[in-house]
Backbone as a chain_set.jsonl record, in Angstrom:
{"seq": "XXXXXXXXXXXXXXXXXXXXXXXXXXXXXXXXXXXXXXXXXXXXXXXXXXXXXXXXXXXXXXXXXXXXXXXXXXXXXXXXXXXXXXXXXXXXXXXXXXXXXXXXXXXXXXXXXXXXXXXXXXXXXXXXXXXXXXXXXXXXXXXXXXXXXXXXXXXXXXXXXXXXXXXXXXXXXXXXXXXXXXXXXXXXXXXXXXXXXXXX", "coords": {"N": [[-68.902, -0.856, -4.307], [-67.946, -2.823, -2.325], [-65.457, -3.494, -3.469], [-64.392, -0.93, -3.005], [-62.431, 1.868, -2.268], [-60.708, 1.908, 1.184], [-61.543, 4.452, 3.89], [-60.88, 3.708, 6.596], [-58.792, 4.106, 9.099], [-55.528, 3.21, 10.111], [-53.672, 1.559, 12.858], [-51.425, 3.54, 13.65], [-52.731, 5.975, 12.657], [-52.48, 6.979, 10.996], [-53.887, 7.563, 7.279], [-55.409, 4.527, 5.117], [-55.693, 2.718, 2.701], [-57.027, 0.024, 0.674], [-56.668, -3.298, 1.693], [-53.007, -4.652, 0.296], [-52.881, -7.007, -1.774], [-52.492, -10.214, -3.251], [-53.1, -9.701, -6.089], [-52.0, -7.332, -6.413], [-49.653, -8.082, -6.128], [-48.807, -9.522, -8.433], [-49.081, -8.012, -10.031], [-47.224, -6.049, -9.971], [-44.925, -7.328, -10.036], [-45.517, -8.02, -12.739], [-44.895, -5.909, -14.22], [-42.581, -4.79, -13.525], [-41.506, -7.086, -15.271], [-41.61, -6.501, -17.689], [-40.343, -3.905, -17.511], [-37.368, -5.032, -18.103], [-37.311, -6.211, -20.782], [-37.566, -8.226, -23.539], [-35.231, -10.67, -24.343], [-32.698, -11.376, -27.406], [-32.888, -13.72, -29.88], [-31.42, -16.396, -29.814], [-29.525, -17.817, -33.011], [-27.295, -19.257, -33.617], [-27.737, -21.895, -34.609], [-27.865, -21.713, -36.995], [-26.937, -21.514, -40.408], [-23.901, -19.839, -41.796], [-23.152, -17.297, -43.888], [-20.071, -15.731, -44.896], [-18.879, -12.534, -44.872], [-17.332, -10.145, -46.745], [-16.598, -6.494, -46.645], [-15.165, -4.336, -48.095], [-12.878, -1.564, -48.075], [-11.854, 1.385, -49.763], [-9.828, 4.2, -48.84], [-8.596, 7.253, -48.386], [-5.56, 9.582, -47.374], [-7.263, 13.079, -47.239], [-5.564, 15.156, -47.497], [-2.673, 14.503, -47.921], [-2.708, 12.478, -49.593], [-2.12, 9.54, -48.826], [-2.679, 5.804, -48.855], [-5.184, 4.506, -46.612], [-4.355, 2.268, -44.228], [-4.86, -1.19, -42.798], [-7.231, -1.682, -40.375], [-8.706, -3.829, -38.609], [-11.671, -5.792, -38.788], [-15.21, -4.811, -38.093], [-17.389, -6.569, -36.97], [-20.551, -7.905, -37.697], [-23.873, -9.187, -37.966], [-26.833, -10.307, -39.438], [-30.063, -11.892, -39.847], [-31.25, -13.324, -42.549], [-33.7, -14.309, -44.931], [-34.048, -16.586, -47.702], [-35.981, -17.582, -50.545], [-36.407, -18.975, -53.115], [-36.954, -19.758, -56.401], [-36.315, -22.437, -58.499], [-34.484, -24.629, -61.124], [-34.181, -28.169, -62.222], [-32.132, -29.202, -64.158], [-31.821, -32.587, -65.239], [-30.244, -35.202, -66.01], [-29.615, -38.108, -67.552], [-27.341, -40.673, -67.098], [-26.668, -43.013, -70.239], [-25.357, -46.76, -70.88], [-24.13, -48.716, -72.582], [-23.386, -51.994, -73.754], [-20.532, -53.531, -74.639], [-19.689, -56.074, -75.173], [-19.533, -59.424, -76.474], [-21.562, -61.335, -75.017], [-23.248, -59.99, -73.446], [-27.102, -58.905, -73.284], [-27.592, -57.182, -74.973], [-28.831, -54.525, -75.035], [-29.484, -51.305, -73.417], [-28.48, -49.454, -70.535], [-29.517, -47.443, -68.272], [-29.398, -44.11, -65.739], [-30.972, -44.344, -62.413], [-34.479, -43.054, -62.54], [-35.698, -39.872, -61.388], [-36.723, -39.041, -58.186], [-40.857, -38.339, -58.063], [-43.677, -37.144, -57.483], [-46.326, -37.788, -58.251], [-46.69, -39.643, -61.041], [-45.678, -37.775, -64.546], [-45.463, -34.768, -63.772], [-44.591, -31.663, -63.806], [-43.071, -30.629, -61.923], [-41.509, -30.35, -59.017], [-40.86, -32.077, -55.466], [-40.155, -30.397, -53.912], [-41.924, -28.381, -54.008], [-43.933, -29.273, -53.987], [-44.434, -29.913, -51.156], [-44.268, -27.576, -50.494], [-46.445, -26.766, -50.908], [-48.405, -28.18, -49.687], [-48.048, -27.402, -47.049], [-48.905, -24.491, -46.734], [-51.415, -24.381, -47.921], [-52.303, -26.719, -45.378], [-51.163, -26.049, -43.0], [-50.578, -23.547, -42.872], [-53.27, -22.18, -43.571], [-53.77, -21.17, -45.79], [-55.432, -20.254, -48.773], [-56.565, -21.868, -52.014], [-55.911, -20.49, -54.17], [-54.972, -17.897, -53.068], [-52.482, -19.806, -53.064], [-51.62, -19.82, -55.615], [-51.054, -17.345, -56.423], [-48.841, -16.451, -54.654], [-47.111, -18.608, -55.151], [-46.464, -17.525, -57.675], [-45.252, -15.038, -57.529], [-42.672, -15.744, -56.29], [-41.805, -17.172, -58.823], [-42.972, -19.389, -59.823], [-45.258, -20.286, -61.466], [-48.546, -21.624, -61.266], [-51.965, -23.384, -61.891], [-55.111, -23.098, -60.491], [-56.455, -25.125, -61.486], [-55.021, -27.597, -61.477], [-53.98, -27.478, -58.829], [-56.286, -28.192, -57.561], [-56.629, -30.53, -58.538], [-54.839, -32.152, -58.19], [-54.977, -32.556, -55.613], [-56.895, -35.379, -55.015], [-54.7, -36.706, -55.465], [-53.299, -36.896, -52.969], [-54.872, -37.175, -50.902], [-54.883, -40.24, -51.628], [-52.579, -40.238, -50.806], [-52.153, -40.061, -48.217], [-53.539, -42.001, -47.095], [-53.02, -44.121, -45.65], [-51.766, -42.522, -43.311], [-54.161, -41.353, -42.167], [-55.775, -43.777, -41.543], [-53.972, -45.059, -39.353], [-54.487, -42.861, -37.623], [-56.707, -43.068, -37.03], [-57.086, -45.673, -35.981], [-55.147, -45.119, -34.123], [-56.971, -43.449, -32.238], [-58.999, -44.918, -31.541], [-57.729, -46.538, -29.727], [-57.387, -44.774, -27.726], [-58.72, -43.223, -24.731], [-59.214, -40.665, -24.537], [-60.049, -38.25, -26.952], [-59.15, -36.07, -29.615], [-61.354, -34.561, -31.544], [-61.303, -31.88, -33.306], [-59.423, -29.635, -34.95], [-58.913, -28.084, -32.533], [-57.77, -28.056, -29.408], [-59.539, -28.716, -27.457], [-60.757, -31.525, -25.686], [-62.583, -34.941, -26.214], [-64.694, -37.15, -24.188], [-64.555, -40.242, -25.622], [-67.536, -42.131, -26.854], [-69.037, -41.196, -24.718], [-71.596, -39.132, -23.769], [-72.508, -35.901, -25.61]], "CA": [[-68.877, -0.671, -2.857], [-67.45, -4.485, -2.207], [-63.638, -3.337, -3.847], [-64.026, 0.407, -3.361], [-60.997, 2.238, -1.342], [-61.522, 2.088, 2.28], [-61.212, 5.565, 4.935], [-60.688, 3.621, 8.066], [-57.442, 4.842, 9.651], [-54.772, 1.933, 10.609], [-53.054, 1.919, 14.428], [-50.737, 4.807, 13.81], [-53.353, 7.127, 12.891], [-52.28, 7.364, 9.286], [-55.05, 7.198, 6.161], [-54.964, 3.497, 4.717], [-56.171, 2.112, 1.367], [-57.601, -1.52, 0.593], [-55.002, -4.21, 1.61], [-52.506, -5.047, -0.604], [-53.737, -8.453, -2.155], [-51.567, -11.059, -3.916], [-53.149, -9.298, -7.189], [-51.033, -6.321, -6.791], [-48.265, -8.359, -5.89], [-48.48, -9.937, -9.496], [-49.42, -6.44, -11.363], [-46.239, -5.184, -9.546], [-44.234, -8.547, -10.969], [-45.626, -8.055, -14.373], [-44.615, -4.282, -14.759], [-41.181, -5.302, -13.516], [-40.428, -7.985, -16.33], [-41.665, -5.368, -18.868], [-39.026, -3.298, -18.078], [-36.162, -5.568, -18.569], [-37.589, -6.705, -22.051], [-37.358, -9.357, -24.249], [-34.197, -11.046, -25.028], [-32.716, -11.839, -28.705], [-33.105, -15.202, -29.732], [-30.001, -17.571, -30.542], [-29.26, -18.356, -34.104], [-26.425, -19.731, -34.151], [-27.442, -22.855, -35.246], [-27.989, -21.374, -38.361], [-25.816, -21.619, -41.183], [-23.701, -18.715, -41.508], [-22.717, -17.369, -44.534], [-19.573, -14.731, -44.511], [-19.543, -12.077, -46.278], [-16.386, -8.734, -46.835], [-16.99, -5.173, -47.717], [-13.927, -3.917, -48.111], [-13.295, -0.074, -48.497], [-10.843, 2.413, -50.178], [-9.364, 5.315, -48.447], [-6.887, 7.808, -48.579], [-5.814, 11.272, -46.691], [-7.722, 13.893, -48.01], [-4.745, 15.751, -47.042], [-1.479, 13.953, -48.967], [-3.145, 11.054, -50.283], [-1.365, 8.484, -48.927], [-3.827, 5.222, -48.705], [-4.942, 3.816, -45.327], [-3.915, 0.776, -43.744], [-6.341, -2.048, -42.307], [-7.045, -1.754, -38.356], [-9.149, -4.735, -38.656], [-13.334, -5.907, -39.178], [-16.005, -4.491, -37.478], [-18.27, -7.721, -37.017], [-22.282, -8.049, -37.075], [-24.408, -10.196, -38.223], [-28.102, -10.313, -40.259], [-30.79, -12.787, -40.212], [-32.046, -13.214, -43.479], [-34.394, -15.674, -45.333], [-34.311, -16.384, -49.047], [-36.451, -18.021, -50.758], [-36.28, -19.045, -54.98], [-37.492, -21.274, -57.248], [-35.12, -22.809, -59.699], [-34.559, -25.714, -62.463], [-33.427, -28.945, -61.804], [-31.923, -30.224, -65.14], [-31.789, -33.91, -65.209], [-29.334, -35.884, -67.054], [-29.072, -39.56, -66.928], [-26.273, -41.487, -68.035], [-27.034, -44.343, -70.746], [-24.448, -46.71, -71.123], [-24.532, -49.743, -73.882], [-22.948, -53.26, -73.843], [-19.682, -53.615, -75.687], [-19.421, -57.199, -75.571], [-20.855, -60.316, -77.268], [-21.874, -62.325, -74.334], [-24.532, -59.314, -73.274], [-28.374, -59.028, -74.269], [-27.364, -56.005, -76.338], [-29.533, -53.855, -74.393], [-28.735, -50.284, -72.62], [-28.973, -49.444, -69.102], [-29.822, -46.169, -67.487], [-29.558, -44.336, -64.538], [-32.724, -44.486, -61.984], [-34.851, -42.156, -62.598], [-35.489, -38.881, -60.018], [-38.177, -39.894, -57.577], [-41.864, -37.803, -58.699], [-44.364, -37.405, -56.152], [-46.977, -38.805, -59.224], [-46.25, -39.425, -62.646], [-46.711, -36.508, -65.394], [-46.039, -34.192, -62.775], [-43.102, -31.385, -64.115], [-42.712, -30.071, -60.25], [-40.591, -31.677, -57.688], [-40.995, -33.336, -54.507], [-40.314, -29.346, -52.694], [-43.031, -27.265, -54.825], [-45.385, -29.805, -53.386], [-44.249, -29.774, -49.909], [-44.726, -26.45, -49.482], [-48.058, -26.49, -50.981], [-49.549, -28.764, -48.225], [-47.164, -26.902, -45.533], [-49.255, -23.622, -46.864], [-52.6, -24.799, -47.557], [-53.084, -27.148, -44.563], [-50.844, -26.125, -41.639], [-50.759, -21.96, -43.047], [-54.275, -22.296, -44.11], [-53.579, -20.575, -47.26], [-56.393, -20.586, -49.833], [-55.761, -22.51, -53.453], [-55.984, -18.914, -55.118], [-53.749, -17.288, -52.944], [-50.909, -20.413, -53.09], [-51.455, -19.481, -56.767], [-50.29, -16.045, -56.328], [-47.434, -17.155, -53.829], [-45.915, -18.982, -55.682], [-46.663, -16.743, -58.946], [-44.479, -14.338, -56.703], [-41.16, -16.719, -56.405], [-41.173, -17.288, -60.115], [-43.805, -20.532, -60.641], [-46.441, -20.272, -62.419], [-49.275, -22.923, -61.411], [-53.087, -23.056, -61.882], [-55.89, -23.312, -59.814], [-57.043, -26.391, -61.559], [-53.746, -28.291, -61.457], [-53.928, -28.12, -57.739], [-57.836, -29.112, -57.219], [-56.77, -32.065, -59.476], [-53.9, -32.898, -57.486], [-55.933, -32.638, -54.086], [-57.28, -36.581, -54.89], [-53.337, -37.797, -55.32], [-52.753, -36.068, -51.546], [-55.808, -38.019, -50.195], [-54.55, -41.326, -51.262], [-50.905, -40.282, -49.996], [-52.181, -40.021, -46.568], [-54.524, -42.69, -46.752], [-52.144, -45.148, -44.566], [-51.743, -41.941, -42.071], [-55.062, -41.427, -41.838], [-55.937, -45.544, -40.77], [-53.087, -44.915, -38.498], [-54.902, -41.943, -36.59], [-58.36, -43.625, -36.644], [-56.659, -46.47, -34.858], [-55.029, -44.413, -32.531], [-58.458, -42.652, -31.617], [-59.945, -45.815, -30.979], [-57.638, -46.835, -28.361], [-57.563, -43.858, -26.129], [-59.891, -43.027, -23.874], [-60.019, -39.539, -24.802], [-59.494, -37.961, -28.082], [-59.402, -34.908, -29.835], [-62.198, -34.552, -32.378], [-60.886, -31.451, -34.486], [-58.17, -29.113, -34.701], [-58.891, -27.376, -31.199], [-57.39, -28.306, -28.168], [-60.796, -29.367, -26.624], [-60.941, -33.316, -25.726], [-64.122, -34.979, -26.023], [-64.979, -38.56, -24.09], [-65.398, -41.048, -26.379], [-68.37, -42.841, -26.08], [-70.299, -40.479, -23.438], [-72.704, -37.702, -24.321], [-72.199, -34.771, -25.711]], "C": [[-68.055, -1.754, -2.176], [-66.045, -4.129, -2.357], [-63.377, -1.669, -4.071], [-62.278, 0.459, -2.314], [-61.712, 2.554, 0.188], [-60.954, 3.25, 3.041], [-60.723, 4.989, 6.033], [-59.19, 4.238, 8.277], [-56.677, 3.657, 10.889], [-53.956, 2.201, 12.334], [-52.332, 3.312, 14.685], [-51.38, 6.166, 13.08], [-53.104, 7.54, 11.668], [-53.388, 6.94, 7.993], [-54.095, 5.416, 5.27], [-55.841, 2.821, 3.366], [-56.733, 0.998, 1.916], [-56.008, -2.205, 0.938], [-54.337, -4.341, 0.713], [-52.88, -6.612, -0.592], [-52.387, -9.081, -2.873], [-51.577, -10.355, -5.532], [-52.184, -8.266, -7.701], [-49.614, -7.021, -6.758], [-48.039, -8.731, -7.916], [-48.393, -9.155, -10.375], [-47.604, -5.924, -10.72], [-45.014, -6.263, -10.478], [-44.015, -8.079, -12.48], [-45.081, -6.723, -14.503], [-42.625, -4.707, -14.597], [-40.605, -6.084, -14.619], [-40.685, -7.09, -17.685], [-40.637, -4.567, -18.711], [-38.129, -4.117, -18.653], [-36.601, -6.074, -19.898], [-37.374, -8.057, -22.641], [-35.876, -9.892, -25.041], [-33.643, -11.766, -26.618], [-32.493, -13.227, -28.618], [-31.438, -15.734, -30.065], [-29.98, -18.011, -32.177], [-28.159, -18.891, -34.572], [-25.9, -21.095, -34.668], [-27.97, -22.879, -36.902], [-26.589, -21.076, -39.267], [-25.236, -20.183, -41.918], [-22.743, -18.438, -42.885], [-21.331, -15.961, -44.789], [-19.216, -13.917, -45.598], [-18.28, -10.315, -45.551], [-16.605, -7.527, -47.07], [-15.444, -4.762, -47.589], [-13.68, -2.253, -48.529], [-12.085, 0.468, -48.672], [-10.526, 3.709, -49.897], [-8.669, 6.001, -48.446], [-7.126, 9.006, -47.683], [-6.346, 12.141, -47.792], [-6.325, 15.052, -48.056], [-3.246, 15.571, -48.143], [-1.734, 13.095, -49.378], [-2.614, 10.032, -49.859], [-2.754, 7.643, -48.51], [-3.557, 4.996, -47.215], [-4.941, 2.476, -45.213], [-5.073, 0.319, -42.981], [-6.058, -2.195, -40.665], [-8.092, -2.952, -38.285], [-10.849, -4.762, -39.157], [-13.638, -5.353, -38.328], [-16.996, -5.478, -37.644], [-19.651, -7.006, -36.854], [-22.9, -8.777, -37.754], [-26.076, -9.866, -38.636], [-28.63, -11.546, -40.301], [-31.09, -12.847, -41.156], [-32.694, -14.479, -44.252], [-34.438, -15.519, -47.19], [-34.501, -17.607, -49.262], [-37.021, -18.083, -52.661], [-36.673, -20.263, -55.425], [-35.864, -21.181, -58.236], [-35.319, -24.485, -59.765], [-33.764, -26.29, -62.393], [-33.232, -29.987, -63.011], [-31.156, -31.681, -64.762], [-30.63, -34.434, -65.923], [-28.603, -37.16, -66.532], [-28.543, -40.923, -67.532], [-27.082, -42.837, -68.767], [-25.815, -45.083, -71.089], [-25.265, -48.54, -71.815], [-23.27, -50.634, -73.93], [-21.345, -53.168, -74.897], [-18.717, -54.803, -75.755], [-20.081, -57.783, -76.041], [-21.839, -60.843, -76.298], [-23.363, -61.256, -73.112], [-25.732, -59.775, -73.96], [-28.271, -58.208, -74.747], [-28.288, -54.885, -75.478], [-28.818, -52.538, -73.561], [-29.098, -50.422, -71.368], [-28.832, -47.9, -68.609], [-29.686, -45.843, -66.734], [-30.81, -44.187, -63.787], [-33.055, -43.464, -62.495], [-35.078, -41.042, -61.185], [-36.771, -39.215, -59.516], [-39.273, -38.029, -57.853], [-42.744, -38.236, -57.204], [-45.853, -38.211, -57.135], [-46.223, -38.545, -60.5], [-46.558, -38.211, -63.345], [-46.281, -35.11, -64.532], [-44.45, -33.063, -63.728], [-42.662, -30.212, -62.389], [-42.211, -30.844, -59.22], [-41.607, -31.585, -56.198], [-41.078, -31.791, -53.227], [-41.358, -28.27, -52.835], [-44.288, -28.173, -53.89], [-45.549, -29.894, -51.963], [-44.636, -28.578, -49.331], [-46.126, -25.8, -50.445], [-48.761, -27.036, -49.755], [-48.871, -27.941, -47.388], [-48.609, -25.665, -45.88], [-50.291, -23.518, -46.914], [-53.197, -25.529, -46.068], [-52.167, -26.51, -43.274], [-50.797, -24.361, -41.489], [-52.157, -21.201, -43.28], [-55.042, -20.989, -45.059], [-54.94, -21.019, -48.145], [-55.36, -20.638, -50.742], [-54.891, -21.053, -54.171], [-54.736, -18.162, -54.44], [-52.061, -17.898, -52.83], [-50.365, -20.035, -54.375], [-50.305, -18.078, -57.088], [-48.894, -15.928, -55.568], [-46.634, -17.46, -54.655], [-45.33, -18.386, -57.268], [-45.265, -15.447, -58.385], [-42.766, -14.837, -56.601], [-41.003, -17.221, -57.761], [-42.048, -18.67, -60.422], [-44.982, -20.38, -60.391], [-47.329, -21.384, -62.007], [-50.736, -22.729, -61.071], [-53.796, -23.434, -60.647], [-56.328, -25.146, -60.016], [-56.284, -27.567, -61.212], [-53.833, -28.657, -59.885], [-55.137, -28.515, -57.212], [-57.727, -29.992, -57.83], [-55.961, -32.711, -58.85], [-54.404, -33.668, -55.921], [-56.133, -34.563, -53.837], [-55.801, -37.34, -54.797], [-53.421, -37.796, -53.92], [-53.821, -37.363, -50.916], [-54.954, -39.561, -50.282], [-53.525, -41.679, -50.744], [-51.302, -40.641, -48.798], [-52.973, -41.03, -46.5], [-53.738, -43.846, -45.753], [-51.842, -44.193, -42.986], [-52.94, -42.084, -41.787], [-55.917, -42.753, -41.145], [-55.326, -45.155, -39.391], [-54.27, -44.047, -36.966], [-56.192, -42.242, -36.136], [-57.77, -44.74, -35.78], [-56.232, -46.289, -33.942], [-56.024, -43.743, -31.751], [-59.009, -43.68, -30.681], [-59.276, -46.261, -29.755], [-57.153, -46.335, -27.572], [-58.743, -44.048, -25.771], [-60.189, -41.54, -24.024], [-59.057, -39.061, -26.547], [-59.96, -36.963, -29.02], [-59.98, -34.688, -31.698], [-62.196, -33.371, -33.616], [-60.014, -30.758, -34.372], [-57.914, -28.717, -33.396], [-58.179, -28.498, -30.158], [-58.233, -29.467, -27.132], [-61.264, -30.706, -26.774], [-61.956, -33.48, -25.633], [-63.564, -36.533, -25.952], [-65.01, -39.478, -25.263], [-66.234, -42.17, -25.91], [-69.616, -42.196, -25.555], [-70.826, -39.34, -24.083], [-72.103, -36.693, -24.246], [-72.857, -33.421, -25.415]], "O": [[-67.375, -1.29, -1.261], [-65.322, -4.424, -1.405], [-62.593, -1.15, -4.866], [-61.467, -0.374, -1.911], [-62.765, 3.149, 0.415], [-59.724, 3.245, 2.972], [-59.99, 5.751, 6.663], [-58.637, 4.848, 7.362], [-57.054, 3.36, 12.022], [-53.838, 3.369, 12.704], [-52.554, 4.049, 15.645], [-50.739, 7.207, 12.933], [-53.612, 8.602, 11.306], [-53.609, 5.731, 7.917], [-52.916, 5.199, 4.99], [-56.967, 2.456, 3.704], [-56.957, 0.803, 3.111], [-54.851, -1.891, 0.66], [-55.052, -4.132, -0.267], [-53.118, -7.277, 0.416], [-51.36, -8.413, -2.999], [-50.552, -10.337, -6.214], [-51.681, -8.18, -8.821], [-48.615, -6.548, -7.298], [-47.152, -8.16, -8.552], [-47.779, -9.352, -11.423], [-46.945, -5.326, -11.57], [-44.385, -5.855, -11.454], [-43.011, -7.858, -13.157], [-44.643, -6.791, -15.652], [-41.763, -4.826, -15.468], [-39.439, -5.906, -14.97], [-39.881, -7.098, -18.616], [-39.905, -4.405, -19.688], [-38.026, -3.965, -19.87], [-35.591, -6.715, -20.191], [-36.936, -8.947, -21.912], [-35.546, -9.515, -26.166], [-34.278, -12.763, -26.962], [-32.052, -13.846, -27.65], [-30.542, -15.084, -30.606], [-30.849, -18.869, -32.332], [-27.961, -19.033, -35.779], [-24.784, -21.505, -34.986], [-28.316, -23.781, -37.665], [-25.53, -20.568, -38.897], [-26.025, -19.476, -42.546], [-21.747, -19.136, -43.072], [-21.957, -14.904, -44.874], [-19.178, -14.214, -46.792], [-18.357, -9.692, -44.492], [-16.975, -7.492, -48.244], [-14.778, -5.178, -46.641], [-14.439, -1.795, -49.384], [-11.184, 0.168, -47.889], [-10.938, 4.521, -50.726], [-7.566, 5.46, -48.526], [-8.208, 9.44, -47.287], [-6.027, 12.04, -48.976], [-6.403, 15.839, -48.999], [-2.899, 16.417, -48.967], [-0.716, 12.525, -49.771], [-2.564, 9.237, -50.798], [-3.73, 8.211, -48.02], [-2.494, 5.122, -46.608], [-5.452, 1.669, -45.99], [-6.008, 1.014, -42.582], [-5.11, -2.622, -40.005], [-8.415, -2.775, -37.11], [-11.271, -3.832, -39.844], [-12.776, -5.106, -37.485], [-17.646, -5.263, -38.667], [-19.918, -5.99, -36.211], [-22.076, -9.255, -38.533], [-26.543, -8.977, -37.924], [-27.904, -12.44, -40.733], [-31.803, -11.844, -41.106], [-32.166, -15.586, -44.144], [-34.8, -14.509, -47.794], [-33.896, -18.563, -48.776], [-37.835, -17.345, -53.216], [-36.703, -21.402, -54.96], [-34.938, -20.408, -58.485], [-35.897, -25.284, -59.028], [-32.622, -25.832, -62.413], [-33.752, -31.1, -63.1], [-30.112, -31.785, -64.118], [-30.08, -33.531, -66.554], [-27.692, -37.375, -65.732], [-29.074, -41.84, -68.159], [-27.884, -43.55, -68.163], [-24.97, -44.366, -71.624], [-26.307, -49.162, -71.608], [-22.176, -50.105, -74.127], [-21.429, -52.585, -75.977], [-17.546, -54.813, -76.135], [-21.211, -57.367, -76.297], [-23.009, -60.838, -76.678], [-24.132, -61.761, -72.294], [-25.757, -60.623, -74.852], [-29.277, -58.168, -75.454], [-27.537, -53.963, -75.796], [-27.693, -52.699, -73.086], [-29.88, -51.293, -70.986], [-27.728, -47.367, -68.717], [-29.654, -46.795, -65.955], [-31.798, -43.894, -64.46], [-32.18, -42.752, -62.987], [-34.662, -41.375, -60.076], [-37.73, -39.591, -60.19], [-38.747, -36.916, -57.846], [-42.607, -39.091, -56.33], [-46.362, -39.205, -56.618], [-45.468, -37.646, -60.869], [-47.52, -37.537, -62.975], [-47.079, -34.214, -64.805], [-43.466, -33.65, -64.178], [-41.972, -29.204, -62.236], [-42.633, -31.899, -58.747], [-42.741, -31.134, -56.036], [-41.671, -31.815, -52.149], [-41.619, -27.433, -51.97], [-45.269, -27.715, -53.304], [-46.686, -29.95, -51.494], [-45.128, -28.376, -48.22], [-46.565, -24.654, -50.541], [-49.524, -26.422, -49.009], [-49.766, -27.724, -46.571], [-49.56, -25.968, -45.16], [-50.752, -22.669, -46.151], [-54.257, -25.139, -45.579], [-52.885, -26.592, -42.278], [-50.924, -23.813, -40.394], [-52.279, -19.978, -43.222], [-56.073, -20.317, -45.078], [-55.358, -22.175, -48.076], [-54.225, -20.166, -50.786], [-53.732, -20.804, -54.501], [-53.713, -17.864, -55.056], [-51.0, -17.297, -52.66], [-49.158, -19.883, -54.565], [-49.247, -17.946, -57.703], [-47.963, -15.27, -56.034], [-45.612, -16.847, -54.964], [-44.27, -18.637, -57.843], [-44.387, -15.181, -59.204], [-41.833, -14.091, -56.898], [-39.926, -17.791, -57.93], [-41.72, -19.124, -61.518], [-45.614, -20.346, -59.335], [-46.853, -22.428, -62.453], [-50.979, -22.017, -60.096], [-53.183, -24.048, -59.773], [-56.458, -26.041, -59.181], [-56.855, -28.514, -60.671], [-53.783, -29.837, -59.537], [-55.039, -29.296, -56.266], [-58.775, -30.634, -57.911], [-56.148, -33.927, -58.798], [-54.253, -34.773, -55.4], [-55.693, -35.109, -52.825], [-55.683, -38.397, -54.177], [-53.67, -38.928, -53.505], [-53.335, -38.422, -50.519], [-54.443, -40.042, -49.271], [-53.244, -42.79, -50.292], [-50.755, -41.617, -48.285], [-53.326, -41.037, -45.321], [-54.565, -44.367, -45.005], [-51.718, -44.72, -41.88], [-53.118, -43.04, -41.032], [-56.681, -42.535, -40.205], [-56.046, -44.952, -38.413], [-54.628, -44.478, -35.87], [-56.717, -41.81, -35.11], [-58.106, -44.603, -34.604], [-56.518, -46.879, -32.9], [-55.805, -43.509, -30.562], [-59.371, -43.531, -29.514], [-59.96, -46.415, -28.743], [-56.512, -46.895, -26.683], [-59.623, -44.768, -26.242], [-61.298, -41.126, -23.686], [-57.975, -39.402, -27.025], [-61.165, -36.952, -29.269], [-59.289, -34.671, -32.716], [-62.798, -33.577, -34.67], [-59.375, -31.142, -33.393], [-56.779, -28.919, -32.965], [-58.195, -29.713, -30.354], [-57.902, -30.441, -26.456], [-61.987, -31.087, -27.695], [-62.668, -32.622, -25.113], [-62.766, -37.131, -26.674], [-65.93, -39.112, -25.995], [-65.972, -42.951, -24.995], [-70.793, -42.469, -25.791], [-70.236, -38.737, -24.98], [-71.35, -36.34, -23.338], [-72.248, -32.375, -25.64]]}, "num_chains": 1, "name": "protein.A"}
């Protein structure tokens, strides 16, 4: 009764609705940017790789071939994503004077995120990216990455879990010290700040 439609009848004697309100003004807004739609994004700071088809024609008529009137451009986003094997090989090279300790020398070795480990430095990156920020279960990173061509157990990464902890253990200080000296600070993933200090 409060937001029905009202009968009264306005100065010129004509039937008149509820006022128009600011609400319609914004319903009228919003219908408007729906038409015009959503614009494509920019990629062109993406790395662009180019790519020919080239095609063979002739008259069906006297055969003669046709000549090139130029490209027809367009362009494809696409994402690929592979595993692959990063053979090592690191020069040894050996003294060939007297006045050496006779001894070889090597080159460094490739940096390991722990020892023992036969997975690089990007297999493990995009385990935490997938587990903590995709919040991927173990089981299904298993299958993920079982999917792109590596193979890796369940147990392998619940064993790894304790390296990860002590990785971050210098961030983690970090963020407890930054807690302590705000005045407000955000207690778990959400958005929602909580005093510190004052009742909850």
């Amino acid at each position: 009764m409060l937001f029905g439609r009202r009968s009264e009848r306005n100065k010129a004697g004509s039937a008149k609705g509820r006022p128009k309100s600011s609400y319609d003004d914004r319903w009228t807004r919003r219908k408007a940017l729906k038409k015009v739609g959503h614009k494509r994004h920019d990629y062109s700071h993406l790395a662009a790789v180019e790519e020919r088809h080239e095609v063979e024609a002739e008259c069906l008529t006297c055969g003669k071939p046709y000549v090139s009137n130029g490209y027809e451009e367009s362009q494809l986003v696409d994402l690929e994503i592979k595993a692959y094997r990063r053979l090592i090989r690191r020069q040894r090279k050996s003294s060939t004077c007297d006045c050496g300790d006779g001894r070889e020398r090597a080159a460094a070795p490739v940096d390991r995120l722990f020892p023992n480990t036969c997975y690089g430095v990007g297999v493990w990156g995009h385990y935490v990216f997938q587990r903590y920020s995709m919040h991927l279960t173990v089981g299904g990173f298993c299958r993920l990455s079982e999917s792109r061509g590596v193979v890796m157990s369940k147990s392998t990464l619940m064993n790894c879990n304790v390296v990860f902890l002590n990785l971050f253990g210098e961030l983690c200080q970090a963020i407890v010290q930054h807690q302590g000296e705000t005045s407000v600070g955000h207690g778990d993933e959400t958005g929602w700040p909580m005093l510190l200090g004052g009742p909850l």
